[in-house]
mmCIF file with all atom_site columns, C-alpha atoms in Angstrom:
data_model
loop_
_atom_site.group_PDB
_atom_site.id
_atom_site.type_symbol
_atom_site.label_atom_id
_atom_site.label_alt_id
_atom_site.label_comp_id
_atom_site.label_asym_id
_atom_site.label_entity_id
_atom_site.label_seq_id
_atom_site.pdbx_PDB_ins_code
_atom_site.Cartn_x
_atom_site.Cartn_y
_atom_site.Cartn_z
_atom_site.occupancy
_atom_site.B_iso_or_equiv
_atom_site.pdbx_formal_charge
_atom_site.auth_seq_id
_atom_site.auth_comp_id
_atom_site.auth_asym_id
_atom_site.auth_atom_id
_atom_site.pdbx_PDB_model_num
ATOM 1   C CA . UNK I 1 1   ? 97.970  117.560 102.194 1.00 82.00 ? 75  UNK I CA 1
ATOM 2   C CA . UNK I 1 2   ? 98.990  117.196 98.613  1.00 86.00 ? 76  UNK I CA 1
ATOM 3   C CA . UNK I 1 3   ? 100.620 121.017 99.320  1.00 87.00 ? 77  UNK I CA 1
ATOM 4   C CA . UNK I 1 4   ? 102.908 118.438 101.950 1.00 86.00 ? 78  UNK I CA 1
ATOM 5   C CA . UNK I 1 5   ? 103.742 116.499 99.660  1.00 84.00 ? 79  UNK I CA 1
ATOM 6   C CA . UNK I 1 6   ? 101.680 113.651 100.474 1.00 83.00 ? 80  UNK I CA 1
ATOM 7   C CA . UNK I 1 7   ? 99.701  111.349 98.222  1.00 86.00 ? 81  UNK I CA 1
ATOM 8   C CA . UNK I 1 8   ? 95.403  110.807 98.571  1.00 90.00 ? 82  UNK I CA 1
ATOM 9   C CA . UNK I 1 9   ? 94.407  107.647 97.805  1.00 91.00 ? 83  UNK I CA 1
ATOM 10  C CA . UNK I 1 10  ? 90.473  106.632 96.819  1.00 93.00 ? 84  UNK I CA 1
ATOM 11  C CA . UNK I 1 11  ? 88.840  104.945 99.822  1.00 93.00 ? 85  UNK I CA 1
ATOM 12  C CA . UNK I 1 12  ? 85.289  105.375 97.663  1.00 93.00 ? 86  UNK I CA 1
ATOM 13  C CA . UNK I 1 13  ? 82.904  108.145 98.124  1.00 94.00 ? 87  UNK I CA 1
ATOM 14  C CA . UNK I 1 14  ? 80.346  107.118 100.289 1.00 92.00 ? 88  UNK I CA 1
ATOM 15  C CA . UNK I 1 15  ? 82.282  104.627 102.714 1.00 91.00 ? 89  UNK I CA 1
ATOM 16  C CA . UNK I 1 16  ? 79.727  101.472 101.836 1.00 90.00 ? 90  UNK I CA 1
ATOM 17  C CA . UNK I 1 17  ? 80.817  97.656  101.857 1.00 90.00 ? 91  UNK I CA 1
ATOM 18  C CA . UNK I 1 18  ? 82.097  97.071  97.962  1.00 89.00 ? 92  UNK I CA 1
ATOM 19  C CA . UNK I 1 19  ? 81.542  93.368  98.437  1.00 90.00 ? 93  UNK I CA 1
ATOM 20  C CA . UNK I 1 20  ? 77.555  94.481  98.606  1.00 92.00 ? 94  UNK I CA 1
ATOM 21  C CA . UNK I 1 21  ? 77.836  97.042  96.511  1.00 90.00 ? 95  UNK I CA 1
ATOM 22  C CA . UNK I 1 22  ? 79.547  94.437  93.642  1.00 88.00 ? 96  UNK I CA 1
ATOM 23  C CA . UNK I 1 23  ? 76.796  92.038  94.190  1.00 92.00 ? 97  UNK I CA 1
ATOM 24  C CA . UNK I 1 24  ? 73.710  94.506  93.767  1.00 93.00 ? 98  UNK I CA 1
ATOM 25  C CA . UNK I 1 25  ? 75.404  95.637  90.593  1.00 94.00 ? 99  UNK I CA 1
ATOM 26  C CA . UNK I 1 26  ? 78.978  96.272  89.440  1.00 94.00 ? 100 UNK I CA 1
ATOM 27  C CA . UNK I 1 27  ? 78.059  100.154 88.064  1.00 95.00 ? 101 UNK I CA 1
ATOM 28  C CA . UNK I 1 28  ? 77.477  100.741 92.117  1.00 95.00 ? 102 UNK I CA 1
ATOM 29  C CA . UNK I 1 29  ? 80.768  100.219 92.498  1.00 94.00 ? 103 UNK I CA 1
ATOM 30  C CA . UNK I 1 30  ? 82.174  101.761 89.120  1.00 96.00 ? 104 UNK I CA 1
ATOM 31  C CA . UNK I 1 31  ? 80.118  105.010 90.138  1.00 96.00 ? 105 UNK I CA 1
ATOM 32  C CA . UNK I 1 32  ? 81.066  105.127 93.937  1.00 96.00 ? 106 UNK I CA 1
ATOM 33  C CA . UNK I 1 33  ? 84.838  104.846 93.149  1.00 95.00 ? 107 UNK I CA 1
ATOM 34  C CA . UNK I 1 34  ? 84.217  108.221 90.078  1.00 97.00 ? 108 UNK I CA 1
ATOM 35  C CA . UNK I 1 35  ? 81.946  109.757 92.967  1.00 97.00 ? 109 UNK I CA 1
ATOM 36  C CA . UNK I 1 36  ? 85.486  109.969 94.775  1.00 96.00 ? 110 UNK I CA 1
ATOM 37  C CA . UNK I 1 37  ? 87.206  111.171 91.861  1.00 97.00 ? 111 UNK I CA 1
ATOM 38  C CA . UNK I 1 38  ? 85.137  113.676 91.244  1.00 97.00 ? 112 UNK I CA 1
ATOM 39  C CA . UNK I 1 39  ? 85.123  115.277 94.631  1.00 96.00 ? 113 UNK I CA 1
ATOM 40  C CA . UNK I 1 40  ? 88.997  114.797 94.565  1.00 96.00 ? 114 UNK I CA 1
ATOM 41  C CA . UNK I 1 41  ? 88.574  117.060 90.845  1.00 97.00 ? 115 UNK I CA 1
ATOM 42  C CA . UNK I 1 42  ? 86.441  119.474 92.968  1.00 97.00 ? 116 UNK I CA 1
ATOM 43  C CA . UNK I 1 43  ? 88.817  120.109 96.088  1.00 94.00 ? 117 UNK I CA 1
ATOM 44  C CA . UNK I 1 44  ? 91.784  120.338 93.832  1.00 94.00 ? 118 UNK I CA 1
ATOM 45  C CA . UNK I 1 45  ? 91.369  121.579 90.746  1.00 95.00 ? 119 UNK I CA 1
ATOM 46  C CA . UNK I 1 46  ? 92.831  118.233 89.035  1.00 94.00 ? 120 UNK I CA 1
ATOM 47  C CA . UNK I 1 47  ? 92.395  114.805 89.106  1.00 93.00 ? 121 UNK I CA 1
ATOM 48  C CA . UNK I 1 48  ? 94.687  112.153 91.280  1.00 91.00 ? 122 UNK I CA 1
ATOM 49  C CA . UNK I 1 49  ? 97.873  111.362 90.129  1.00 88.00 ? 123 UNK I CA 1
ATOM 50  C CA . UNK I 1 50  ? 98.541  108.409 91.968  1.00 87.00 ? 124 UNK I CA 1
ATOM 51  C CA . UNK I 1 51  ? 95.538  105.643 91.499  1.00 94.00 ? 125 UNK I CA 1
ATOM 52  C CA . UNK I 1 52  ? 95.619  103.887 95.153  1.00 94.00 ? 126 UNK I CA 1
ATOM 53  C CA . UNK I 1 53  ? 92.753  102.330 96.731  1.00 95.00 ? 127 UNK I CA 1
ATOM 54  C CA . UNK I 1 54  ? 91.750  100.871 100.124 1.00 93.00 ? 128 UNK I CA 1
ATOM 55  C CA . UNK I 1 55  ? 88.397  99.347  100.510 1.00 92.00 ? 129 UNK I CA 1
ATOM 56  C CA . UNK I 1 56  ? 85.911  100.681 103.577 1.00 91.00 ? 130 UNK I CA 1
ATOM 57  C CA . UNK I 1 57  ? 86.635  98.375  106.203 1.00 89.00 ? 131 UNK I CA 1
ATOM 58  C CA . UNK I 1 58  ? 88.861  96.468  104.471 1.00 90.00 ? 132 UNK I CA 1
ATOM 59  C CA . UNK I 1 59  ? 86.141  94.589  103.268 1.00 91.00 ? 133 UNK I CA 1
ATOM 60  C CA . UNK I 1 60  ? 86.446  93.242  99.528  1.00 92.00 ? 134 UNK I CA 1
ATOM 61  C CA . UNK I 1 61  ? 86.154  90.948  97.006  1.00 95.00 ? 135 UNK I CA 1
ATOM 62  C CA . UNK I 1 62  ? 88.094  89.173  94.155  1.00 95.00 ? 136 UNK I CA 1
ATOM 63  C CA . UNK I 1 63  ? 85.461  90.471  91.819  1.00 95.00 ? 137 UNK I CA 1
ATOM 64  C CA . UNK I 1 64  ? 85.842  94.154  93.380  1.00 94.00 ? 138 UNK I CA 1
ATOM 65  C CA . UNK I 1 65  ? 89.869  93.903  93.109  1.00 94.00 ? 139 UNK I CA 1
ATOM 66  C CA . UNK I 1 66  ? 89.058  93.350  89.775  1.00 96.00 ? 140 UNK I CA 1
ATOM 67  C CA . UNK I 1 67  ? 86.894  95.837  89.189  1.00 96.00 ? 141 UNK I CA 1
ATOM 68  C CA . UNK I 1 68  ? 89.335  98.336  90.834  1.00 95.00 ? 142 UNK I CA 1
ATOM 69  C CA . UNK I 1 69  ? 92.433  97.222  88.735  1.00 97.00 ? 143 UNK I CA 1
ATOM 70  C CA . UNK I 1 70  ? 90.575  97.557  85.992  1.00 97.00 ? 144 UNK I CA 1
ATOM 71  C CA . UNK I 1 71  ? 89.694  101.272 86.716  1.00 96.00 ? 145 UNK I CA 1
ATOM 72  C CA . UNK I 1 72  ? 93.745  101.312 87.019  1.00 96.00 ? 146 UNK I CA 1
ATOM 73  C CA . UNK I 1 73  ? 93.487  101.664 90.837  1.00 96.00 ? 147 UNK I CA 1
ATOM 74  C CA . UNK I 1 74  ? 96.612  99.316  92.905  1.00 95.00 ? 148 UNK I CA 1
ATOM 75  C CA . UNK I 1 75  ? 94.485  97.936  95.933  1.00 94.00 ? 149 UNK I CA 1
ATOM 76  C CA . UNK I 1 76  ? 96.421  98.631  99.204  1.00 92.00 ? 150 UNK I CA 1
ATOM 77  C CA . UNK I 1 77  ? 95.609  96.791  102.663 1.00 92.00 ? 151 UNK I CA 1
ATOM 78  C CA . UNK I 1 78  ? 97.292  97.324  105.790 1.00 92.00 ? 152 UNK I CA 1
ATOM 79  C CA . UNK I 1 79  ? 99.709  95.204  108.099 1.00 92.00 ? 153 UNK I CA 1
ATOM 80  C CA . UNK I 1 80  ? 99.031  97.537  111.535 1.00 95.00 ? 154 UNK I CA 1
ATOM 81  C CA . UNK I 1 81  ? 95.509  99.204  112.476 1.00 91.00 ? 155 UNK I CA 1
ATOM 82  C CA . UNK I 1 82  ? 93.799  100.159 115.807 1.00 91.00 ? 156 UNK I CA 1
ATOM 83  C CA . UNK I 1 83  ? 90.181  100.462 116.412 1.00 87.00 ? 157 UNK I CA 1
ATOM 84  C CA . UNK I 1 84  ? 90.592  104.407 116.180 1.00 91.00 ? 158 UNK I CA 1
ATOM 85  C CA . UNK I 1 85  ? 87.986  105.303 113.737 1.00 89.00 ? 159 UNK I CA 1
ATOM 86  C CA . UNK I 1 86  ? 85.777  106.202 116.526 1.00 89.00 ? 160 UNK I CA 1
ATOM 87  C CA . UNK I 1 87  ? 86.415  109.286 118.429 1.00 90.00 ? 161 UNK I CA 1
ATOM 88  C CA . UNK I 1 88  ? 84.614  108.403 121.576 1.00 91.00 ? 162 UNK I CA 1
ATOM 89  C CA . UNK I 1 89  ? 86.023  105.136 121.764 1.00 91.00 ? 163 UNK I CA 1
ATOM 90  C CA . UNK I 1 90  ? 90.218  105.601 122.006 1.00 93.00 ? 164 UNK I CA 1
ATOM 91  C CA . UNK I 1 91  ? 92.804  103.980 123.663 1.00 94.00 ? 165 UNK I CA 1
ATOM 92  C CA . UNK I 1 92  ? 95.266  106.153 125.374 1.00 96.00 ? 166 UNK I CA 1
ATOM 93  C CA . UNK I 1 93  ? 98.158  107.429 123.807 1.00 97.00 ? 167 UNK I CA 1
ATOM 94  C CA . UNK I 1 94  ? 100.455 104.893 126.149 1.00 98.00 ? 168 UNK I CA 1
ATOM 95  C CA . UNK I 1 95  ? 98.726  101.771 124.941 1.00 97.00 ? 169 UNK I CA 1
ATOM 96  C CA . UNK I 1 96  ? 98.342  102.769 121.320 1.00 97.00 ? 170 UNK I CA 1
ATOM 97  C CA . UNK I 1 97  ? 102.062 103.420 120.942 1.00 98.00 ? 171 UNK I CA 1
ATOM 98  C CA . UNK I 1 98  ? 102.512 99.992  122.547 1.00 98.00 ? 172 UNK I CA 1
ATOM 99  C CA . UNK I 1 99  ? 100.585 98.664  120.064 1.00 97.00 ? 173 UNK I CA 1
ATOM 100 C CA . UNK I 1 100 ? 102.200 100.484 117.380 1.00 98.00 ? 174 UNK I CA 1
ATOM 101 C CA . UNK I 1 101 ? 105.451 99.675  118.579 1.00 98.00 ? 175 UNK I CA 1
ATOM 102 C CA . UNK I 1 102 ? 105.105 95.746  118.999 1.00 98.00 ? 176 UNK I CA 1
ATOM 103 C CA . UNK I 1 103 ? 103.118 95.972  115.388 1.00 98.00 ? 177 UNK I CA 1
ATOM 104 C CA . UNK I 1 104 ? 105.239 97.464  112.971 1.00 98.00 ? 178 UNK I CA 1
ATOM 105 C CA . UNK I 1 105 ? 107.733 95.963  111.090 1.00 97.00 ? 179 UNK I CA 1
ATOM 106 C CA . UNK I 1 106 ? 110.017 97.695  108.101 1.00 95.00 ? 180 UNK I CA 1
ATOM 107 C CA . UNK I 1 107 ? 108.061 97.737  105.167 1.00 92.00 ? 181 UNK I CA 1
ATOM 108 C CA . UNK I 1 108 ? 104.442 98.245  107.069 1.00 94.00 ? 182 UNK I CA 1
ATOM 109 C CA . UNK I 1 109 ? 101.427 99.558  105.737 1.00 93.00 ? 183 UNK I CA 1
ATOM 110 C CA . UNK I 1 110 ? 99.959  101.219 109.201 1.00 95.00 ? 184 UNK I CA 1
ATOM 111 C CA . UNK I 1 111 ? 96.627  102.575 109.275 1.00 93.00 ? 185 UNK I CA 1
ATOM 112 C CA . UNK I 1 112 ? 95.613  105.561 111.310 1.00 93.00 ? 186 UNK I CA 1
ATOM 113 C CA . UNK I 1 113 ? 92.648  107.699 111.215 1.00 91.00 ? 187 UNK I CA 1
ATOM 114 C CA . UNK I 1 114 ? 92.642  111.342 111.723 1.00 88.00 ? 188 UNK I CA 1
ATOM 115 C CA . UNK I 1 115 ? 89.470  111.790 113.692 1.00 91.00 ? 189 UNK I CA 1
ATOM 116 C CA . UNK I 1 116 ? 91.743  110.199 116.614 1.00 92.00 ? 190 UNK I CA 1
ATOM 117 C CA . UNK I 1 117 ? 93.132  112.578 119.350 1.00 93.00 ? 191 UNK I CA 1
ATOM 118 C CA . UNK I 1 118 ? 94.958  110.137 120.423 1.00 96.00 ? 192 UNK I CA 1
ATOM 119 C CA . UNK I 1 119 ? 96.727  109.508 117.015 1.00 95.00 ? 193 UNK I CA 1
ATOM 120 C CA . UNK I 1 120 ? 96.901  113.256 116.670 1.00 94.00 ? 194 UNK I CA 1
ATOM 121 C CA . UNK I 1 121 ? 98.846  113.559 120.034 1.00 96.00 ? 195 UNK I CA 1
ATOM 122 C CA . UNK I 1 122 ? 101.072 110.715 119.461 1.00 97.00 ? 196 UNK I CA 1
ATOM 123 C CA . UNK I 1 123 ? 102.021 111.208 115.979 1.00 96.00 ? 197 UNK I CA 1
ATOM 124 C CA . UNK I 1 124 ? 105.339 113.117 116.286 1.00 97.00 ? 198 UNK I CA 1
ATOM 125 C CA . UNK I 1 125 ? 106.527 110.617 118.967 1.00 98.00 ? 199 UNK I CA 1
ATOM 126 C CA . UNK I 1 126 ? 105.673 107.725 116.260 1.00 98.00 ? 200 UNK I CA 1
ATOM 127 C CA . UNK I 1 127 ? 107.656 109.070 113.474 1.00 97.00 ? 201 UNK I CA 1
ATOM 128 C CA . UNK I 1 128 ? 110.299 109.797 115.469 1.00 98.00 ? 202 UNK I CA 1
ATOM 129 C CA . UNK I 1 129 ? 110.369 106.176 116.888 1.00 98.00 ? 203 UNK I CA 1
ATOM 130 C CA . UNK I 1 130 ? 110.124 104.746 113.359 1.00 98.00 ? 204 UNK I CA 1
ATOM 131 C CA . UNK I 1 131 ? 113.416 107.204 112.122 1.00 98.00 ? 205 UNK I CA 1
ATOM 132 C CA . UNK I 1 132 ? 115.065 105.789 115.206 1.00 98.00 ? 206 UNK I CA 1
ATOM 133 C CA . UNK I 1 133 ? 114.710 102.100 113.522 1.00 98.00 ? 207 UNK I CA 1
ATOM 134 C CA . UNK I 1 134 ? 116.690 103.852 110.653 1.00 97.00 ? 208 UNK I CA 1
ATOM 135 C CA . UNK I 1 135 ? 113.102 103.438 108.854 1.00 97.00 ? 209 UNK I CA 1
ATOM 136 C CA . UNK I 1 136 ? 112.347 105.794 106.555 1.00 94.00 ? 210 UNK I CA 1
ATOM 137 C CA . UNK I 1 137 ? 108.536 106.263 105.824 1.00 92.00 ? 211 UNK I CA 1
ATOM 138 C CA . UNK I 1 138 ? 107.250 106.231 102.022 1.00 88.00 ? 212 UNK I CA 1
ATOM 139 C CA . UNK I 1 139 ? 104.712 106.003 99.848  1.00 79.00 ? 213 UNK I CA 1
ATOM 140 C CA . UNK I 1 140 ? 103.685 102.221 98.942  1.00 70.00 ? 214 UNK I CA 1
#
């Protein structure tokens, strides 16, 4: 990916809620977001340099956007997502690029996971829709 071109952002180590993960003890957190780093150091060779982070599930608090800014980490969230995080349960390809479609605007943070066929078989058609909005697609 980074090879690509393309930018990895933390999403934490072991995918657990950060709001209970803050309120059992801060260090959880601390530790789970240098877990990531760490594995990031492993797989590369280096360590990230771009300091993004989405929280699993989306699911946060003030005290954890604190936390992560803190760490130097700009929290990112997402204006367009599909429940496609589980690979038995997809939509077709039709419907989720009529979702897609009615959802994004310029300037949209979209969120698609990679263990989706479907994503994987409509991915080309997206891009190509969003260049046809004279969009260009970029890093936040």
């Amino acid at each position: 990916m980074l090879a690509k071109g393309h930018e990895v952002g933390n999403h934490s180590d072991i995918h657990s809620d950060s709001v209970d993960l803050m309120e059992q003890s801060p260090q959880l957190v601390y530790d789970d977001m240098v877990g990531w780093e760490e594995l990031y150091h492993d797989a590369t060779g280096s360590y990230p340099s771009t300091w993004f982070y989405r929280a699993p599930s989306g699911i946060y608090s003030e005290r954890t956007l604190t936390l992560v800014q803190w760490m130097g980490y700009q929290s990112e969230f997402w204006e367009v997502a599909l429940d496609d995080w589980n690979p038995q349960k997809q939509m077709t390809p039709e419907a989720t690029m009529h979702v897609l479609k009615r959802d994004t605007k310029p300037g949209s943070i979209v969120l698609l996971h990679c263990v989706s066929s479907t994503n994987i078989k409509i991915l080309q058609e997206y891009i190509d829709w969003i260049h046809a909005q004279s969009w260009t697609i970029a890093t936040p």
